[in-house]
mmCIF file of C-alpha atoms and ligand atoms in Angstrom:
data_model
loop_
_atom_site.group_PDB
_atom_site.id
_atom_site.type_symbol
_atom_site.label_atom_id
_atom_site.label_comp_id
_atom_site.label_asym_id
_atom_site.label_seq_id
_atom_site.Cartn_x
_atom_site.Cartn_y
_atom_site.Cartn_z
ATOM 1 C CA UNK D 8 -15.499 -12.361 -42.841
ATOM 2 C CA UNK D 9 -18.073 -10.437 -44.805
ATOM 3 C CA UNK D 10 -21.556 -11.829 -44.290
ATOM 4 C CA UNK D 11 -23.972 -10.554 -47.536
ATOM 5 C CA UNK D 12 -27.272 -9.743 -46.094
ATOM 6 C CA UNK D 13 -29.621 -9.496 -49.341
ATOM 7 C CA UNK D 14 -33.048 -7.077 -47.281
ATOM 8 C CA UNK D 15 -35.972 -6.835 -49.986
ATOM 9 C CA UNK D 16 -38.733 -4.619 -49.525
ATOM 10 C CA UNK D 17 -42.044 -6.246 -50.207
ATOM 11 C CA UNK D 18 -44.069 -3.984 -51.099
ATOM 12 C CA UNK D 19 -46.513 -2.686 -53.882
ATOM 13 C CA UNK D 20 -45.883 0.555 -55.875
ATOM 14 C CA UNK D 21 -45.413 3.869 -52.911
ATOM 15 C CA UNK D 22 -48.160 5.559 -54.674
ATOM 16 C CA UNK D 23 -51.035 2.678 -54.042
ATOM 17 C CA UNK D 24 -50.855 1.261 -57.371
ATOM 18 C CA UNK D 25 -50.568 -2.064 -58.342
ATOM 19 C CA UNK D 26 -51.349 -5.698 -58.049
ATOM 20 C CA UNK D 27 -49.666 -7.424 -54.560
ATOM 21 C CA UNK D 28 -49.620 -10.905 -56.906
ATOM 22 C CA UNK D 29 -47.304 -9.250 -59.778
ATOM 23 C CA UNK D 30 -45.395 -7.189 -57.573
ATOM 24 C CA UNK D 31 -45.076 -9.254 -54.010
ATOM 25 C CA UNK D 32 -45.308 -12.641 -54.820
ATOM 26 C CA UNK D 33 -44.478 -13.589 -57.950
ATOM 27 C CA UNK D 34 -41.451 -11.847 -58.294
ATOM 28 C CA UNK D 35 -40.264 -12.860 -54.605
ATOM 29 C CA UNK D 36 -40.738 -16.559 -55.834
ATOM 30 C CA UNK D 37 -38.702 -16.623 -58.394
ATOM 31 C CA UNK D 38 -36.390 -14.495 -56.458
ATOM 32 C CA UNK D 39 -36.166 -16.777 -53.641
ATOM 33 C CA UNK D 40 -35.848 -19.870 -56.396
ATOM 34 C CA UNK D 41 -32.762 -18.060 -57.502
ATOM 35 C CA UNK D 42 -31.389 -17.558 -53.812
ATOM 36 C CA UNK D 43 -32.080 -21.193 -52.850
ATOM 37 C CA UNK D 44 -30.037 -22.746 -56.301
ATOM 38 C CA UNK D 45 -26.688 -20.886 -54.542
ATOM 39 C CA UNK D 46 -27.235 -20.985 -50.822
ATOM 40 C CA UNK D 47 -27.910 -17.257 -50.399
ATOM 41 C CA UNK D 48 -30.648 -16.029 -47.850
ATOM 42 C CA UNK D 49 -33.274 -13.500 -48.231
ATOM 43 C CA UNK D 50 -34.276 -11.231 -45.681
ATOM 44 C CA UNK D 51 -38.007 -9.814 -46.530
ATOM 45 C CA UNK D 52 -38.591 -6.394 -45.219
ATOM 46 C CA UNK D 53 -42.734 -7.056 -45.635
ATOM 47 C CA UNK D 54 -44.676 -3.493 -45.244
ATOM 48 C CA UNK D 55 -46.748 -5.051 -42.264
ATOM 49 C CA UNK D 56 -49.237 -1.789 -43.024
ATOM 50 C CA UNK D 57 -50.154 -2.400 -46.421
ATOM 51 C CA UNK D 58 -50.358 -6.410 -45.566
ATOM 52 C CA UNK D 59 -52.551 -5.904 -42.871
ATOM 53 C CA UNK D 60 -55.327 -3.529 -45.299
ATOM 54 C CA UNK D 61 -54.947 -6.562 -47.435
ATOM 55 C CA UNK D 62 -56.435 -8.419 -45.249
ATOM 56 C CA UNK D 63 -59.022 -6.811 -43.979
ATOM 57 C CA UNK D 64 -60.395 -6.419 -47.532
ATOM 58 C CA UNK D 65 -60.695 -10.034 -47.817
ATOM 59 C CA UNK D 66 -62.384 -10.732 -44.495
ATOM 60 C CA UNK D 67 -64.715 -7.163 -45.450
ATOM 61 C CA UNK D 68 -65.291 -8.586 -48.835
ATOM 62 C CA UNK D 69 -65.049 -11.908 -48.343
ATOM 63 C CA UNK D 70 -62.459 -12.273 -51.630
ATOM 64 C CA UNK D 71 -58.912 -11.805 -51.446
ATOM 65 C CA UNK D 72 -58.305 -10.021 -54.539
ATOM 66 C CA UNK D 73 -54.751 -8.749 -52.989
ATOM 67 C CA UNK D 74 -53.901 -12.405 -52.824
ATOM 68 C CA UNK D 75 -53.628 -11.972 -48.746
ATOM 69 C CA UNK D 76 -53.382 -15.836 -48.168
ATOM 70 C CA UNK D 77 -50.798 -16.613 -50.866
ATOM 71 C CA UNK D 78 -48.917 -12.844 -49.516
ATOM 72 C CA UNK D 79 -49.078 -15.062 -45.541
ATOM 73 C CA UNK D 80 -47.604 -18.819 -47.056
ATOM 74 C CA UNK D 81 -44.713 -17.063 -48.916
ATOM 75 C CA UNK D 82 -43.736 -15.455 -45.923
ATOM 76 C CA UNK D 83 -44.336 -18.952 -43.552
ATOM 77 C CA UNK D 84 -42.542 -20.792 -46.618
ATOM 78 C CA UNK D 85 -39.599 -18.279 -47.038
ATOM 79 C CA UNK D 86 -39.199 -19.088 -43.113
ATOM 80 C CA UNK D 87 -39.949 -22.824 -42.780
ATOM 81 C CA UNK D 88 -36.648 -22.717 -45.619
ATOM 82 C CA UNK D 89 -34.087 -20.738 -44.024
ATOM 83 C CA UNK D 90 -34.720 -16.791 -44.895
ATOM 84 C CA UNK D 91 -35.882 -14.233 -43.008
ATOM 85 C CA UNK D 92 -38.995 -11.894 -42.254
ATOM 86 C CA UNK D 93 -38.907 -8.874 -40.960
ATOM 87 C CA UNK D 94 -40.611 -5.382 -40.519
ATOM 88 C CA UNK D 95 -41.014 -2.684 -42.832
ATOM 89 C CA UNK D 96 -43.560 0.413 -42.142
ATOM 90 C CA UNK D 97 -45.556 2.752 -44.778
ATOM 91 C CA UNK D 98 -47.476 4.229 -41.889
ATOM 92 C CA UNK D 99 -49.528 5.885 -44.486
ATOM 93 C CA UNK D 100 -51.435 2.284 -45.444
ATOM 94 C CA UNK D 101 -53.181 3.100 -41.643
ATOM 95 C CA UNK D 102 -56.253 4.678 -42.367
ATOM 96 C CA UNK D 103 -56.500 4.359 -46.368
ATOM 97 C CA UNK D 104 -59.120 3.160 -48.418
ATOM 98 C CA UNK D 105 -59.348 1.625 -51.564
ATOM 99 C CA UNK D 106 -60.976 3.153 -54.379
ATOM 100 C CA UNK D 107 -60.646 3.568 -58.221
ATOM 101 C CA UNK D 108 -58.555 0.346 -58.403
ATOM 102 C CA UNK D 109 -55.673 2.452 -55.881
ATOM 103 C CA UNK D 110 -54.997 2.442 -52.272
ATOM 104 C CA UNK D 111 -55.928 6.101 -51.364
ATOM 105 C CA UNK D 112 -53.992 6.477 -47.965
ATOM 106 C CA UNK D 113 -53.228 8.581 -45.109
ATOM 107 C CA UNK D 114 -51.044 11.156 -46.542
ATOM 108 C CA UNK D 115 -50.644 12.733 -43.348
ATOM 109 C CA UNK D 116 -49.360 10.350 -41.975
ATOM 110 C CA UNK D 117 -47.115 9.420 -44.846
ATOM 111 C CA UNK D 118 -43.504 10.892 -43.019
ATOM 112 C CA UNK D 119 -42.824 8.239 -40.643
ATOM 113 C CA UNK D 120 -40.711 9.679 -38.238
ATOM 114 C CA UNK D 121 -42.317 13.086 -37.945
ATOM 115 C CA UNK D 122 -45.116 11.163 -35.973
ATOM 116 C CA UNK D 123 -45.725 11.291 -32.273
ATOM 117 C CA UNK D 124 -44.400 8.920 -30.129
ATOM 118 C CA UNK D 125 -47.955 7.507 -29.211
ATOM 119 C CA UNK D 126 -48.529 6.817 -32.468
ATOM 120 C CA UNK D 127 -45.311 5.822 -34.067
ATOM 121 C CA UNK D 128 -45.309 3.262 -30.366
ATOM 122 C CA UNK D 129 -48.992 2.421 -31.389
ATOM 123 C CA UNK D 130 -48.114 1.407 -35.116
ATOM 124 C CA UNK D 131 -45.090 -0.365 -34.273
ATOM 125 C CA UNK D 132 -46.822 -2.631 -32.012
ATOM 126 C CA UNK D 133 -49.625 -3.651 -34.450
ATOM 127 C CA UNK D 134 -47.141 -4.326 -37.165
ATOM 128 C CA UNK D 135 -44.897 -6.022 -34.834
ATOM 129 C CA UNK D 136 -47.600 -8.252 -33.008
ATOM 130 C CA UNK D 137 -50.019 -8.865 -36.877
ATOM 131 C CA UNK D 138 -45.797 -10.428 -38.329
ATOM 132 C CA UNK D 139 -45.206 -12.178 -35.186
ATOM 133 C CA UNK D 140 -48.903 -13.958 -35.426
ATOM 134 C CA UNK D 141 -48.831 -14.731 -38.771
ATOM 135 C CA UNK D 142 -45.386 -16.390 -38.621
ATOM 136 C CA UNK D 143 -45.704 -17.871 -35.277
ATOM 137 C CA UNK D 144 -48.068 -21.054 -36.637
ATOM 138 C CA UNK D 145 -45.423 -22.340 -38.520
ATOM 139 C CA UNK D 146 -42.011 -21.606 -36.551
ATOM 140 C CA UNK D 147 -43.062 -20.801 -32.412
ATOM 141 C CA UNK D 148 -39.796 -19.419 -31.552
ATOM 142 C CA UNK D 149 -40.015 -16.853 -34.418
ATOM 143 C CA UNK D 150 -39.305 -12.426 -33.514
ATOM 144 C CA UNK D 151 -39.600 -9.774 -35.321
ATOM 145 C CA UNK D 152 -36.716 -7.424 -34.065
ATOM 146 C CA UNK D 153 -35.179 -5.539 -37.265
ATOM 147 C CA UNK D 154 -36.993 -2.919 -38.770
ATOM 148 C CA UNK D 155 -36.993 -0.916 -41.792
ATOM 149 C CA UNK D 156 -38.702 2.831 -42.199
ATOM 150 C CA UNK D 157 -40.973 3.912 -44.893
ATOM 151 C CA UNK D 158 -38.450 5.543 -47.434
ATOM 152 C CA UNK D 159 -35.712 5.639 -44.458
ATOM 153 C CA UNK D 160 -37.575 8.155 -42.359
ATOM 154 C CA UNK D 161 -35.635 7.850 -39.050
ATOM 155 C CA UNK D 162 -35.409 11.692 -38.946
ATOM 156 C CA UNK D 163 -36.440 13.706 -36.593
ATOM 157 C CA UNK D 164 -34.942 10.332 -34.733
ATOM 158 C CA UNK D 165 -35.940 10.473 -30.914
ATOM 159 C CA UNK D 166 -39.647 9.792 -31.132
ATOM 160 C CA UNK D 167 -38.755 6.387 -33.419
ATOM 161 C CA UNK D 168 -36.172 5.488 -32.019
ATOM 162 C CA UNK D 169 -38.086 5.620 -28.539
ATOM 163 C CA UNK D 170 -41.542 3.670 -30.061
ATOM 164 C CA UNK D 171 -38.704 1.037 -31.692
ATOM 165 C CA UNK D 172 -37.220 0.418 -28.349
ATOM 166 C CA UNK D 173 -39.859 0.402 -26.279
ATOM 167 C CA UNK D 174 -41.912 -2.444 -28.980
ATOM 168 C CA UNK D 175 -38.300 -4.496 -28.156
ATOM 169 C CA UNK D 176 -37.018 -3.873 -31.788
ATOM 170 C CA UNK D 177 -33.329 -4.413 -31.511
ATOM 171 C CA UNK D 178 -31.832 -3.629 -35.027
ATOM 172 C CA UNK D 179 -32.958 -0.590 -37.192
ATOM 173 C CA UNK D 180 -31.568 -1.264 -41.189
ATOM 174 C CA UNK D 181 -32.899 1.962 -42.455
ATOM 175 C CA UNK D 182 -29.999 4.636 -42.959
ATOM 176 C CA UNK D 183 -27.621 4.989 -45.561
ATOM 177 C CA UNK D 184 -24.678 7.163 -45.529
ATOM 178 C CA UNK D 185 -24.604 9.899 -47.852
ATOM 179 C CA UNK D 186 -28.100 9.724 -48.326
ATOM 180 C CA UNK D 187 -30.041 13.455 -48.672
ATOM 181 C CA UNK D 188 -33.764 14.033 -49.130
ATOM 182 C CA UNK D 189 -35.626 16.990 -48.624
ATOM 183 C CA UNK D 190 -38.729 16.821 -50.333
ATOM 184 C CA UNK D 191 -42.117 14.678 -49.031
ATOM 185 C CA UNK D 192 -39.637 12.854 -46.483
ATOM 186 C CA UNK D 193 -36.692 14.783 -44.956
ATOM 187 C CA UNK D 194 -33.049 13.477 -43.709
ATOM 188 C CA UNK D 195 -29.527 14.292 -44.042
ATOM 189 C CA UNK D 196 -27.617 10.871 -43.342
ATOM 190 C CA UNK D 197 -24.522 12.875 -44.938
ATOM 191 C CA UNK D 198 -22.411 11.924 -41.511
ATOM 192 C CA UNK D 199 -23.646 8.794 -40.794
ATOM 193 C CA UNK D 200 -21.163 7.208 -38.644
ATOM 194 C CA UNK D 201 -20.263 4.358 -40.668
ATOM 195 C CA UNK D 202 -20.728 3.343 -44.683
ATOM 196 C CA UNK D 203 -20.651 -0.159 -43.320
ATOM 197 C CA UNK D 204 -20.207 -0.415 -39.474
ATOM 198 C CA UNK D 205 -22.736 -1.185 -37.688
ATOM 199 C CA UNK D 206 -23.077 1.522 -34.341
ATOM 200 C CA UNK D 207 -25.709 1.678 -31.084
ATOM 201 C CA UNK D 208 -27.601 5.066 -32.030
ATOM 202 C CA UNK D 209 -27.845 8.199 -30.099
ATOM 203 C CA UNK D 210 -31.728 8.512 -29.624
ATOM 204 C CA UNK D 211 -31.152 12.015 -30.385
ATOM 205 C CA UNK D 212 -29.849 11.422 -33.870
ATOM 206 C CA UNK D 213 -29.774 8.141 -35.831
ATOM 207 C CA UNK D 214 -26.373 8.967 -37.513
ATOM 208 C CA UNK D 215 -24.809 9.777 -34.061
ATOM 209 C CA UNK D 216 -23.502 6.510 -32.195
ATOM 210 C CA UNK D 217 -23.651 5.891 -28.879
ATOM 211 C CA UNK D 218 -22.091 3.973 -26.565
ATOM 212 C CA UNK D 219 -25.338 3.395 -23.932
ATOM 213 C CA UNK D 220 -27.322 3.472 -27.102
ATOM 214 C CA UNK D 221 -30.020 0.259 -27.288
ATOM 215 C CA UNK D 222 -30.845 0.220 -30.710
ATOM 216 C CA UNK D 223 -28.512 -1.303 -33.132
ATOM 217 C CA UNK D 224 -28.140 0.686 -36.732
ATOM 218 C CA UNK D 225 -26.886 -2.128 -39.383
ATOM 219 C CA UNK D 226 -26.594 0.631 -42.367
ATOM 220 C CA UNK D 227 -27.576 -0.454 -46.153
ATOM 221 C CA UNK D 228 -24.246 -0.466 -47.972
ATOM 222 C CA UNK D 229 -23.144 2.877 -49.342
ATOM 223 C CA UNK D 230 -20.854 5.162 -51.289
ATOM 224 C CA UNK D 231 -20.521 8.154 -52.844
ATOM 225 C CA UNK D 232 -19.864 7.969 -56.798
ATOM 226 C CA UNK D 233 -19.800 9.902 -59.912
ATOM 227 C CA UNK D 234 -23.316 9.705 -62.037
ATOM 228 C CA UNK D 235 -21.870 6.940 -64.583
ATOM 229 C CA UNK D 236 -22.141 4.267 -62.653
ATOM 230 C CA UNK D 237 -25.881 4.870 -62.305
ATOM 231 C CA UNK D 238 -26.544 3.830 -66.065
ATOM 232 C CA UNK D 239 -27.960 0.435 -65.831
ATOM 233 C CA UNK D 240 -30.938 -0.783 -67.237
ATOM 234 C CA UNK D 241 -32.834 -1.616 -64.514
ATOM 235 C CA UNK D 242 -32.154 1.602 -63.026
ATOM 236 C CA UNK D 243 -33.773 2.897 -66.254
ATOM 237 C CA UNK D 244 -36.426 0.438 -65.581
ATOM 238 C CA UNK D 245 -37.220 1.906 -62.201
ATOM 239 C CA UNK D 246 -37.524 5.172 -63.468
ATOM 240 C CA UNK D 247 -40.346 4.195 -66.338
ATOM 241 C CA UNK D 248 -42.163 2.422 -62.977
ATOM 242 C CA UNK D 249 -41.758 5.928 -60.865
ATOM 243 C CA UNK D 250 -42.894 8.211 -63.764
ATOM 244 C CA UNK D 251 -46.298 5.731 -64.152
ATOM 245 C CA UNK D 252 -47.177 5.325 -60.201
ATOM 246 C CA UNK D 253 -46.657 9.133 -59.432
ATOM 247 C CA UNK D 254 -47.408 10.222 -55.717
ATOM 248 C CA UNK D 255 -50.466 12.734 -55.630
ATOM 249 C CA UNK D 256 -47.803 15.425 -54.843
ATOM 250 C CA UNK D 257 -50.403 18.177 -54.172
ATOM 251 C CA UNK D 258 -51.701 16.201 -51.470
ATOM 252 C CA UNK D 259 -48.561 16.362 -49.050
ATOM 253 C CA UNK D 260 -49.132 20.398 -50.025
ATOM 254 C CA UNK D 261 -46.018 19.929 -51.861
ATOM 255 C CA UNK D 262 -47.700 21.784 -55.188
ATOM 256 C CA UNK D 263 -46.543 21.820 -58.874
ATOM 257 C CA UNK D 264 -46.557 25.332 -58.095
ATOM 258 C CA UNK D 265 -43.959 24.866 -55.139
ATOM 259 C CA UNK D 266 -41.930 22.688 -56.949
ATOM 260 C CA UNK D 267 -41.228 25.116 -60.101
ATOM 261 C CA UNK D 268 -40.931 27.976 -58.151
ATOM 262 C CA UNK D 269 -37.341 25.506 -56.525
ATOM 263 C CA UNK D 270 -36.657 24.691 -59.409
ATOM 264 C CA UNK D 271 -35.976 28.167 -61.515
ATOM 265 C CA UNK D 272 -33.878 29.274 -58.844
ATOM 266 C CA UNK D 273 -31.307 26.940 -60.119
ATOM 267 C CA UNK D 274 -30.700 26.897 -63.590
ATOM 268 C CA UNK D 275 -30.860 24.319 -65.979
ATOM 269 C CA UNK D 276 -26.963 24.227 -66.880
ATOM 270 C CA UNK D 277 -25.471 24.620 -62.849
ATOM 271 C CA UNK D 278 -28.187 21.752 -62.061
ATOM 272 C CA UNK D 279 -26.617 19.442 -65.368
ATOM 273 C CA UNK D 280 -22.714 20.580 -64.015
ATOM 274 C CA UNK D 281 -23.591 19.392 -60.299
ATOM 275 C CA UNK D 282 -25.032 16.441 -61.735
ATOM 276 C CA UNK D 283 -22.046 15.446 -63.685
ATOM 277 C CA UNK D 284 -19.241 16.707 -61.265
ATOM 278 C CA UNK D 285 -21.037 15.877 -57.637
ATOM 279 C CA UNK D 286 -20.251 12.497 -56.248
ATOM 280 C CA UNK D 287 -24.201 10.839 -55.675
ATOM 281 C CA UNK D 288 -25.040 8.486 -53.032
ATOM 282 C CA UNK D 289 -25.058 4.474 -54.596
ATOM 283 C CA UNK D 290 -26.399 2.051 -52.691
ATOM 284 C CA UNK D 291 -25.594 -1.635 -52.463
ATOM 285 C CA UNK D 292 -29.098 -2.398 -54.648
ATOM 286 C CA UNK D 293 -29.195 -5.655 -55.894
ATOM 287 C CA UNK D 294 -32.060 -4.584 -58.297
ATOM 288 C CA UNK D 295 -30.548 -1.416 -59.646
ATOM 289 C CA UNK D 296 -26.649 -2.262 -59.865
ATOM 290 C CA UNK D 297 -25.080 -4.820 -62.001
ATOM 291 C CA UNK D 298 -23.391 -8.201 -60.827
ATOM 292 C CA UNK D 299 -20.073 -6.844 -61.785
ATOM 293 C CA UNK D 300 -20.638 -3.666 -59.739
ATOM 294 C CA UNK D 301 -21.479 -5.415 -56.689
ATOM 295 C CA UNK D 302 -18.752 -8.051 -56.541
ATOM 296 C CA UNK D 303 -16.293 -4.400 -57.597
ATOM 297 C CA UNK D 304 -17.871 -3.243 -54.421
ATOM 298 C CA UNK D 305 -17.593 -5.929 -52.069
ATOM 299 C CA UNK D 306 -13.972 -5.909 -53.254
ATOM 300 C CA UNK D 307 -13.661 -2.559 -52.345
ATOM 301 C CA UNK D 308 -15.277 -3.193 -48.882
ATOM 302 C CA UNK D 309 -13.023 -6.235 -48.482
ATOM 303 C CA UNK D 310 -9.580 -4.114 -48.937
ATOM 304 C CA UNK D 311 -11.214 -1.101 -46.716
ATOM 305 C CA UNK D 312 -12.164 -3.228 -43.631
ATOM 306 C CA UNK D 313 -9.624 -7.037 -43.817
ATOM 307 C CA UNK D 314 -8.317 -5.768 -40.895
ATOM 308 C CA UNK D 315 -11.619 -6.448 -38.343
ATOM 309 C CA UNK D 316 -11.318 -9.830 -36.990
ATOM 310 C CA UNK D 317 -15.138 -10.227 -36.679
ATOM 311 C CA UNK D 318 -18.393 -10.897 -38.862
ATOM 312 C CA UNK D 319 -19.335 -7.538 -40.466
ATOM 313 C CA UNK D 320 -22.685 -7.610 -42.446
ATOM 314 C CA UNK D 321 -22.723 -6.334 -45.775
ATOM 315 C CA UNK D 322 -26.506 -4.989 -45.969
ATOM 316 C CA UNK D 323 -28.272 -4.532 -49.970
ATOM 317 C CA UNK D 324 -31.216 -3.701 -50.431
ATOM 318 C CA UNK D 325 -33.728 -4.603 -53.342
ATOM 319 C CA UNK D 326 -37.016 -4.198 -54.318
ATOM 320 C CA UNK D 327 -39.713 -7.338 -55.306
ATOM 321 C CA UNK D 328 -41.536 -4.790 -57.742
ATOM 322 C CA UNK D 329 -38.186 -4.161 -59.508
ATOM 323 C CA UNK D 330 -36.652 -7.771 -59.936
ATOM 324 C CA UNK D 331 -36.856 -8.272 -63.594
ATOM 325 C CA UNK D 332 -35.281 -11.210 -65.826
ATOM 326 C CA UNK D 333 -32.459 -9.102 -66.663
ATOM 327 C CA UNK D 334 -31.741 -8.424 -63.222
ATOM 328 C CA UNK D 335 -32.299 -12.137 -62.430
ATOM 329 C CA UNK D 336 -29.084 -12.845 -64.829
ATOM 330 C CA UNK D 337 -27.206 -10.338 -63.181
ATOM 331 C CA UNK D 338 -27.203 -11.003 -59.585
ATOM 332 C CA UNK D 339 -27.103 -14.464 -60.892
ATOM 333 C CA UNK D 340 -23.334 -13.631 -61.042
ATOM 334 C CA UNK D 341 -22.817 -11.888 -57.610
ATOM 335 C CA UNK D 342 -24.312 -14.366 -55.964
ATOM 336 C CA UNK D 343 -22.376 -17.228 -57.848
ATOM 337 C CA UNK D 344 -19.026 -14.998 -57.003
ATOM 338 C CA UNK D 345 -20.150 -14.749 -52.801
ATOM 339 C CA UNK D 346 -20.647 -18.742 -53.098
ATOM 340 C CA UNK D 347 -17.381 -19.338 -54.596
ATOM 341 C CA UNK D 348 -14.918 -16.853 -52.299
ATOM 342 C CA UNK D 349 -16.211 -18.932 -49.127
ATOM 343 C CA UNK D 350 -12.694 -17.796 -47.445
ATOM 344 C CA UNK D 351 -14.131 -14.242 -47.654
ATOM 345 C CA UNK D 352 -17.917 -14.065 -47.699
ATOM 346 C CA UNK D 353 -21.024 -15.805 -46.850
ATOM 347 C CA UNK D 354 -24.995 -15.547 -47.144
ATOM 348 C CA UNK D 355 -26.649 -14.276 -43.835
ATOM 349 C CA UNK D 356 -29.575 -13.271 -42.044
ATOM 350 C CA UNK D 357 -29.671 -10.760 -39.410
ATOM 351 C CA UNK D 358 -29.679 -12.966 -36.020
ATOM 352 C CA UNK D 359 -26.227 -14.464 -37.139
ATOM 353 C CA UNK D 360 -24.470 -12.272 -35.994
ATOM 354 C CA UNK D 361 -22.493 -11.374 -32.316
ATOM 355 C CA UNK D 362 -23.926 -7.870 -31.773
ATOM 356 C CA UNK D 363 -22.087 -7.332 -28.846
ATOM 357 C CA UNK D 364 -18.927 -6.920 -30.897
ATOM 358 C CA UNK D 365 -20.545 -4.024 -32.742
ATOM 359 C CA UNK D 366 -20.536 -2.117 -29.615
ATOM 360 C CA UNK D 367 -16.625 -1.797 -28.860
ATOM 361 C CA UNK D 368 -16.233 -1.350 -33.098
ATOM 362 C CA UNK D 369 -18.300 1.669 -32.486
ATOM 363 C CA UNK D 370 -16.493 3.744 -29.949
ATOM 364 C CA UNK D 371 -15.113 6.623 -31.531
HETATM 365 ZN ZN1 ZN E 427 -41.070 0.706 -48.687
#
C-alpha cells in the first residue's frame, strides 16, 4: 500500500517578510480543518529558527507581535489530534534582527549545508532540543527525528549528514529527484537514487545509497515533465508572492550585475526552446498542483511500484503561506479520492512506517 504523507513547511516568506499569523497559523488551521473532515494527517515541517527569534522578541519586548504563543498551541494541538511536527531549518534566522517591519538575517549563513560541521551539529541541536521542549508538555513521549533543509540544501552532504546523525535525526525528507539549483543554494539531485524509494544515504553524497548508511532519505515525490503541466493558478499565485518578497540578492554577492552577465550568454529564443522542449522537475506539491494531477500521479506511482509488498510513503510537500481557497477546493478532491481507494492508499505520518524494510529495497 501507498501511505500519502502530506509535509508542510511552516514558515513565513524566505526573504523575512510577512506576518507569522497570516502566513503560519491561519492558513495551517484551516488546513488542518480540511485534513481532519477526511482522515488525512499533516506532517508540519516548522522552521524551528525563525520560531525560536519569535520568541525571543516577545520575552525582549514583552509583546508577541509574531503571535509566538498561538505559533506553540497549534503545534501542541496539531499533536494532541493525530498529526505530526517535525524539523525544518533556515539557518539564516540565527543571528538576524528585525528591523523596518523585516527579519534582516544571517545571509552568510543562509546555504545550509555549506556550513561546518560544528555549526550545522550546534544548530541542529538547538532546533531539535527548543521542538522537543515545546511539544513535550503536552505529549511526554514526543521526538523530533525527521528533518527538512532550508530550500533542500543537503549538498555538499557529509558535514549534514554527520551534525543530523550525530543530534539522533533518523529520517532526512529533503531531496527530490531531478531537482537542479545553482544559484544562492547549490545541488544536483539529477541521480537521486529513487523518485519514490526511500534509501540509507552515503554520507558522502545524499543521492548515493548506502547499505551501512544511518540516515534514512524518504524523497518528496518527483518527476520529470514537460512545462504544461506547470500552468495552474496557484502556481501563478506563488509566483506574484516570489516577485513581492524578493531576496536581497546583492547580499549573497550574487549581483544584478552577475546575474545579466549569465544571462546574455544564452539567448532569449534557445532559453524559450529549452523551456518548452526540456522535461522540468514537478513535485508532488499539494499547493501548486491540481487535485486531478495528484490523484493522475499517484496512479502513475501505483502502476510503477504494485509490485512491492510493503508500505511505501508517498511524500508532498506544501507550503502554509501558499494554501489559498482555491487550492483548498482542489486538494479537497485528492484527499476525498485517497479516503475512498482504502484498498490502495492511506493518510500517514512518518513513524508508521517499518524502516527496516527500506534497507533491503535499497540495495542496488
Ligand atoms: Zn523553508
Amino acid at each position: 500500500m501507498f501511505g500519502c504523507l502530506f509535509t508542510l513547511d511552516y514558515e513565513i516568506h524566505g526573504n523575512g517578510d510577512g506576518c507569522p499569523y497570516e502566513l503560519m497559523v491561519e492558513p495551517t488551521e484551516r488546513l488542518l480543518r480540511l485534513f481532519d473532515q477526511y482522515g488525512a494527517k499533516l506532517t508540519i515541517m516548522a522552521d524551528v529558527a525563525e520560531i525560536i527569534k519569535f520568541k525571543e522578541y516577545w520575552q525582549e519586548h514583552n509583546e508577541d507581535v509574531f503571535y509566538f504563543n498561538q505559533i506553540k498551541q497549534q503545534l501542541q494541538q496539531a499533536i494532541l489530534s493525530g498529526h505530526d511536527v517535525q524539523l525544518h531549518i533556515h539557518s539564516s534566522y540565527f543571528g538576524s534582527k528585525f528591523s523596518n517591519g523585516s527579519w534582516d538575517q544571517n545571509w552568510l549563513e543562509y546555504s545550509l549545508a555549506e556550513l561546518p560541521y560544528d555549526r550545522l551539529f550546534e544548530i541542529i541541536g538547538i532546533c531539535k532540543s527548543f521542538l522537543e521542549e515545546l511539544i513535550q508538555p503536552v505529549q511526554p513521549d514526543y521526538r523530533c527525528s525527521v528533518f527538512r533543509a532550508a530550500n533542500w540544501s543537503m549538498s555538499p552532504s557529509y558535514n549534514i549528514v554527520q551534525a543530523l546523525i550525530n543530534n539522533g535525526i533518523k529520517i532526512d525528507t529533503s531531496v527530490w529527484k531531478y531537482g537542479k539549483w545553482d544559484k544562492i543554494v547549490q545541488f544536483d539531485y539529477s541521480n537521486a537514487h529513487s523518485d519514490l524509494i526511500p534509501w540509507y544515504i552515503d554520507p558522502n553524497d545524499v543521492c548515493r545509497n548506502s547499505l551501512e548508511g544511518k540516515l534514512l532519505e524518504i524523497p518528496i515525490y518527483c518527476e520529470e515533465r514537460s512545462i504544461w503541466h506547470f500552468i495552474t493558478r496557484n502556481r501563478l499565485f506563488r509566483l506574484n508572492q516570489a516577485s513581492k518578497h524578493k531576496h536581497p540578492a546583492s547580499k549573497f554577492g550574487y549581483s544584478a550585475a552577475t546575474q545579466s552577465a549569465e544571462k546574455k550568454t544564452k539567448s532569449t529564443v534557445s532559453k524559450l526552446k529549452g523551456l518548452l522542449t526540456k522535461k522540468h522537475a514537478w513535485k508532488l506539491d499539494f499547493n501548486q498542483c491540481t487535485g486531478k494531477q495528484m490523484i493522475k500521479a499517484l496512479e502513475r506511482i501505483e502502476k510503477k511500484y504494485e509490485h512491492l509488498d510493503c508500505d511505501i510513503p508517498v511524500v508532498s510537500i506544501g507550503h502554509s503561506k501558499l494554501f489559498t481557497a482555491q487550492n483548498s477546493r482542489s486538494l479537497e478532491s485528492f484527499l476525498k479520492y485517497v479516503a475512498n481507494e482504502q484498498s490502495k492508499y492511506y493518510f500517514a505520518t512518518f513513524d508508521e512506517f517499518d524502516t527496516t524494510t527500506f534497507r533491503a529495497l535499497s540495495i542496488p
